[in-house]
mmCIF file of C-alpha atoms in Angstrom:
data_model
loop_
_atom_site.group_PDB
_atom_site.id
_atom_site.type_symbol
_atom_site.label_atom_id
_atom_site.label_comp_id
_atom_site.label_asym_id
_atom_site.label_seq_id
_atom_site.Cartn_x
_atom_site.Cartn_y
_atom_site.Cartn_z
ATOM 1 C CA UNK A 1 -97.340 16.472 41.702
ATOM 2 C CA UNK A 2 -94.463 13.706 43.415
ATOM 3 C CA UNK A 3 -95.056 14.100 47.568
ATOM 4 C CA UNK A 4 -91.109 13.863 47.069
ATOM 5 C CA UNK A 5 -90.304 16.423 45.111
ATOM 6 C CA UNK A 6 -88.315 20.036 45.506
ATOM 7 C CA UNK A 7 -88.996 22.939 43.987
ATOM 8 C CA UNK A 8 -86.118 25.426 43.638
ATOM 9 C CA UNK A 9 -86.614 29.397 42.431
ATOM 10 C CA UNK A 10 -84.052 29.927 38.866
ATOM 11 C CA UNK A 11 -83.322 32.584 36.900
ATOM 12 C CA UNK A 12 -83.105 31.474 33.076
ATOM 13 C CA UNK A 13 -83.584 33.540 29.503
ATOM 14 C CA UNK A 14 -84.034 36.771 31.634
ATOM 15 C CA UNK A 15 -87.357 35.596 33.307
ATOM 16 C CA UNK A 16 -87.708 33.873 36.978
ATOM 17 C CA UNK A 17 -89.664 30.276 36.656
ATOM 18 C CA UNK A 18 -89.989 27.401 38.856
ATOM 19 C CA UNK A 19 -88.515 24.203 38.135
ATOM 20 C CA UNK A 20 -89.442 21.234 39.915
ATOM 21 C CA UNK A 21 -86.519 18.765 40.631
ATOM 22 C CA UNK A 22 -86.505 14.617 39.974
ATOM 23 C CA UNK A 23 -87.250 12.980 43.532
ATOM 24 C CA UNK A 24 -83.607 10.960 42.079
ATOM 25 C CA UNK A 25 -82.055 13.928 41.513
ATOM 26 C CA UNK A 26 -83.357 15.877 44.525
ATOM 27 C CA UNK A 27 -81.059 13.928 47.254
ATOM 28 C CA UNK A 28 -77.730 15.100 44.959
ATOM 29 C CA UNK A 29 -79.034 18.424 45.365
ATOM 30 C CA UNK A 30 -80.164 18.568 48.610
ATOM 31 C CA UNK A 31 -76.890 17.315 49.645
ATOM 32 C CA UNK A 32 -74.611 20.089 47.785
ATOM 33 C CA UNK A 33 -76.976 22.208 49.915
ATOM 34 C CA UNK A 34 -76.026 20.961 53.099
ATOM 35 C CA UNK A 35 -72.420 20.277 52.543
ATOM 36 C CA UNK A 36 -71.998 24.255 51.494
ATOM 37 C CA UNK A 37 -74.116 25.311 54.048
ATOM 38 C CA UNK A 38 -72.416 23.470 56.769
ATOM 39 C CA UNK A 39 -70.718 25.793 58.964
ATOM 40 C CA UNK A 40 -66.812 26.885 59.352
ATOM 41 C CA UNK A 41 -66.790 25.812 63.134
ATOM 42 C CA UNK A 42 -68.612 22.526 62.985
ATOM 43 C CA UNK A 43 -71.922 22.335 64.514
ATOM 44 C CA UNK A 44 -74.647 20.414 63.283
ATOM 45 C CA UNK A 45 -77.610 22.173 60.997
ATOM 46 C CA UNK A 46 -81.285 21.059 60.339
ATOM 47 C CA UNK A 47 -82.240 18.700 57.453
ATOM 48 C CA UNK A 48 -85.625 18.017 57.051
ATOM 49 C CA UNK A 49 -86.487 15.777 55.104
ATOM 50 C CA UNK A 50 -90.101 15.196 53.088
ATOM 51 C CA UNK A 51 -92.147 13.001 55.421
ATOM 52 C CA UNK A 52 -90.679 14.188 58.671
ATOM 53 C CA UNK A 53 -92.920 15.801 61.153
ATOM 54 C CA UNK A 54 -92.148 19.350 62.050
ATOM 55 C CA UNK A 55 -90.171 20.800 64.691
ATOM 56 C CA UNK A 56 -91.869 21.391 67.845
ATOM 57 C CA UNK A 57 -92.113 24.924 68.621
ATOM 58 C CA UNK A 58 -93.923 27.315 71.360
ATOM 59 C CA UNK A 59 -93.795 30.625 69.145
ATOM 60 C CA UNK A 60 -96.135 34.071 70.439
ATOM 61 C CA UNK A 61 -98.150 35.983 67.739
ATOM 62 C CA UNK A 62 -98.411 39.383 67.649
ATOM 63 C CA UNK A 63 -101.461 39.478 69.709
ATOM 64 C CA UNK A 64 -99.337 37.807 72.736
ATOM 65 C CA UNK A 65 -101.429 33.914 71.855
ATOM 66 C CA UNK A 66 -99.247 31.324 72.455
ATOM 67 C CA UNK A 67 -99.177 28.864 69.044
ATOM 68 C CA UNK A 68 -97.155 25.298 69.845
ATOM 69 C CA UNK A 69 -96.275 23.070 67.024
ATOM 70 C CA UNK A 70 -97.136 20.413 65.460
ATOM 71 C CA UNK A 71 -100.016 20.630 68.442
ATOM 72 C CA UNK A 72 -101.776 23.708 66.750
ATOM 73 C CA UNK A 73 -101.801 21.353 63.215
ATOM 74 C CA UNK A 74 -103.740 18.614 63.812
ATOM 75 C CA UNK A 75 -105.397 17.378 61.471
ATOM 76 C CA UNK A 76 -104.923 20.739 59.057
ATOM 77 C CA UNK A 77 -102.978 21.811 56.191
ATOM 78 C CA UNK A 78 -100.567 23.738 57.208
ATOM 79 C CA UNK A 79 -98.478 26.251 56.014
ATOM 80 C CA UNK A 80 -95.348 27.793 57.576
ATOM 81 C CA UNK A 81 -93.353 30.470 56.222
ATOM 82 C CA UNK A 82 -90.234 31.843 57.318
ATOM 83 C CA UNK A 83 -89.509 35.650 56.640
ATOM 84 C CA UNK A 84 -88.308 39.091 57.749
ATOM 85 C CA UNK A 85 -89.097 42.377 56.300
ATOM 86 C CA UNK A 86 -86.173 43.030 54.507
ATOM 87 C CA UNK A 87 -86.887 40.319 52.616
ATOM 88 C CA UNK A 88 -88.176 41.177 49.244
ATOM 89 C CA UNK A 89 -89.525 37.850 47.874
ATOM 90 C CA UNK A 90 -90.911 37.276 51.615
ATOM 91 C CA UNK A 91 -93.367 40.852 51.134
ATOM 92 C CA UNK A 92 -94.082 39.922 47.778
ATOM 93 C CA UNK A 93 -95.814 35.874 48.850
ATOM 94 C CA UNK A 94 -97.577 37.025 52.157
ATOM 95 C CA UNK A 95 -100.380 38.425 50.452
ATOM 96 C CA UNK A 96 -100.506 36.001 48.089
ATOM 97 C CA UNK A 97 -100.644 33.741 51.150
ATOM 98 C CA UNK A 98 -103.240 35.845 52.814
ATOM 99 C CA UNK A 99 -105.434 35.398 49.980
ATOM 100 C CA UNK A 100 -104.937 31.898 50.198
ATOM 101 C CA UNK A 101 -105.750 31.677 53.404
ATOM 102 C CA UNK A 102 -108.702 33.573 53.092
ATOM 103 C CA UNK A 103 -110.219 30.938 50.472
ATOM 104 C CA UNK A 104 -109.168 28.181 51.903
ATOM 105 C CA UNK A 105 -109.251 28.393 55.683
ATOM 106 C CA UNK A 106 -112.423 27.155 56.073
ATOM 107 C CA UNK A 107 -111.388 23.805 54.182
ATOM 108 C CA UNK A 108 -108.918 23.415 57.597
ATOM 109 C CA UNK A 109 -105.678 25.580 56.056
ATOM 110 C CA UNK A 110 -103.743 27.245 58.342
ATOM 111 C CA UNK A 111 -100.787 29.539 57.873
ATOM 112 C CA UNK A 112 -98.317 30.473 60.236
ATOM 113 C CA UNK A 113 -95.382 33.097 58.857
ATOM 114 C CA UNK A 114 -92.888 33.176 61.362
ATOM 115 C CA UNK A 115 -90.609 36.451 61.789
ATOM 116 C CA UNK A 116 -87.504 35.601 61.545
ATOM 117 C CA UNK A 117 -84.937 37.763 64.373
ATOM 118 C CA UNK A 118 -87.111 40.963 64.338
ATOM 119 C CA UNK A 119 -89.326 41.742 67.059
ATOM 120 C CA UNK A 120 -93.177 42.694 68.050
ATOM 121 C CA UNK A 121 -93.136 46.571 66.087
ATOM 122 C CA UNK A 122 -91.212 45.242 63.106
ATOM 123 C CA UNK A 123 -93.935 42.469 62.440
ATOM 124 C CA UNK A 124 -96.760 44.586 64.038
ATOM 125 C CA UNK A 125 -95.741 47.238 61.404
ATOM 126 C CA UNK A 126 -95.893 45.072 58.119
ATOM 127 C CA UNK A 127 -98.655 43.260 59.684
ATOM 128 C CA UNK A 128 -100.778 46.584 59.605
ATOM 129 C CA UNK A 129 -99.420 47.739 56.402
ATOM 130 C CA UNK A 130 -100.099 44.880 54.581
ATOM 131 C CA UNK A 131 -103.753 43.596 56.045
ATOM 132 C CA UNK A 132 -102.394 40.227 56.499
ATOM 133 C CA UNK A 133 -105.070 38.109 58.225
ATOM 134 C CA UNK A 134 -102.994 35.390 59.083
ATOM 135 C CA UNK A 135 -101.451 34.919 62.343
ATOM 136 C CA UNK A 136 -97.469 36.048 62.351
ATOM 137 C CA UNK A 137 -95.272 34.487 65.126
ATOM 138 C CA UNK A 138 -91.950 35.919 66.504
ATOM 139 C CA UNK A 139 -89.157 34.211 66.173
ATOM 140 C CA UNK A 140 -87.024 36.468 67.984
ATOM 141 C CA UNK A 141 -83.235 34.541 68.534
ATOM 142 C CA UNK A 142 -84.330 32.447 65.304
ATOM 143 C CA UNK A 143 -83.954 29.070 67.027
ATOM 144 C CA UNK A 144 -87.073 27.885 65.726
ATOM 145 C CA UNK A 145 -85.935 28.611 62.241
ATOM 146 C CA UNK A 146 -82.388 27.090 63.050
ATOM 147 C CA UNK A 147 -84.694 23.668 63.933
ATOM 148 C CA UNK A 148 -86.291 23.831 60.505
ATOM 149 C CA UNK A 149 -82.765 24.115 59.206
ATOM 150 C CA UNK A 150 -83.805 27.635 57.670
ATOM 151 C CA UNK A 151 -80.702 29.250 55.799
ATOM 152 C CA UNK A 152 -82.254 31.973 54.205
ATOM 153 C CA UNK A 153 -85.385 33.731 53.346
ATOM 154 C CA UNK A 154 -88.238 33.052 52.529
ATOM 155 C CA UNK A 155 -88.521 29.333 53.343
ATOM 156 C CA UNK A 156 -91.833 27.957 53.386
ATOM 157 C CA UNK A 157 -92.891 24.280 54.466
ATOM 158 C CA UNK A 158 -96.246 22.670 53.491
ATOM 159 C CA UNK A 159 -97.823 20.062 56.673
ATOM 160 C CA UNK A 160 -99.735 17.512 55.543
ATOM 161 C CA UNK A 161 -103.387 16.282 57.719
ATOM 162 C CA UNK A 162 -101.341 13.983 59.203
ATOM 163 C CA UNK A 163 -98.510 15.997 60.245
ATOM 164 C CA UNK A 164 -95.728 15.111 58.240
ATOM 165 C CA UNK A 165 -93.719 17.967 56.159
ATOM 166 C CA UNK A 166 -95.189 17.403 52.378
ATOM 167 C CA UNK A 167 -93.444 20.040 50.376
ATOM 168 C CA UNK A 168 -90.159 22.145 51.186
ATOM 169 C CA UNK A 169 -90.076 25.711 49.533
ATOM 170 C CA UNK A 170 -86.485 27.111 49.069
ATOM 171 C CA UNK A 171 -86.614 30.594 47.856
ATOM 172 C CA UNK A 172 -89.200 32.646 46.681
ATOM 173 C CA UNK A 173 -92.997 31.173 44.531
ATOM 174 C CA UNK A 174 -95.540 32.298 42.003
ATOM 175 C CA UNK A 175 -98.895 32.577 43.501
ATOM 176 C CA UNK A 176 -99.525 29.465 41.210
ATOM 177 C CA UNK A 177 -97.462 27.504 42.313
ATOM 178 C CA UNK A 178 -98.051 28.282 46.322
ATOM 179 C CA UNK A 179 -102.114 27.486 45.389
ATOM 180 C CA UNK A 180 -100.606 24.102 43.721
ATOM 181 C CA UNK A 181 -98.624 23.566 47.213
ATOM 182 C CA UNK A 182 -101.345 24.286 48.954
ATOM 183 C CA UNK A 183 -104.125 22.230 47.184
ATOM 184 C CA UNK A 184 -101.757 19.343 47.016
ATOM 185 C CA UNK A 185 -101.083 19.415 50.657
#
């Protein structure tokens, strides 16, 4: 798989599938994006691009620990997903994730899902129900998902061992293709 690429969710012959986007074709794309995403009353939004480092971010868990980015990443695959609980496609790739995480955590992955504009009980809650073993941050006013340029849910990033942004996730995954991410990472 291209370090470059983007991989976008689309609906085709009835059935959901995964198509992975020319690194050529990708800028075009990325660009429709952010012109109709810009907003009515002109301030500036987020584009990351592949190879940039992440945002820096000082986000709590739901245990109250403190996790700072990229400072927490060093030298680890990372994983960072964006997502609320009303969020279908978010519920359905956290324990997906979580089982990821689980076989791979002691090869260095980490995974961080941040809650996007909810609070402590809302992620405590789905937390709980769903056994995720991961550690969930609160992103409470959703800046830090305004500095990832986050539009919509899920969005997931992939952070290379050297702490650059490797893979951009818009929309929702397979569990194949988030172990691909992952192991490509």
């Amino acid at each position: 798989m291209k370090e470059n690429m983007l991989f976008f969710r689309c609906r085709g012959s009835g059935a959901l599938r995964h198509r992975a986007v020319n690194p050529l074709i990708a800028p075009v794309i990325a660009a429709l994006f952010v012109f109709l995403a810009l907003p009515a009353d002109g301030a500036e939004r987020v584009m990351l691009k592949i190879g940039d480092p992440p945002p820096r971010f000082a986000l709590q868990d739901t245990e109250g620990r403190t996790v700072t980015a990229p400072g927490d990443f060093a030298g680890n695959t990372v994983v960072v997903h964006f997502w609320a609980d009303w969020c279908p496609y978010c519920l359905e790739e956290m324990p997906v994730l979580d089982k990821l995480y689980q076989q791979y955590r002691k090869q260095g992955l980490m995974i961080y899902a941040v809650n996007v504009g909810q609070g402590l009980d809302a992620a405590r809650a789905y937390v709980s129900k769903m056994k995720i073993s991961y550690p969930v941050l609160l992103d409470t006013d959703g800046k830090t998902a305004k500095s990832y340029g986050v539009l919509g849910l899920p969005r997931t990033f992939f952070i290379d061992r050297k702490g650059n942004i490797k893979y951009k996730l818009l929309g929702e995954a397979s569990g194949e293709m988030l172990r691909k991410l992952v192991l490509n990472t």
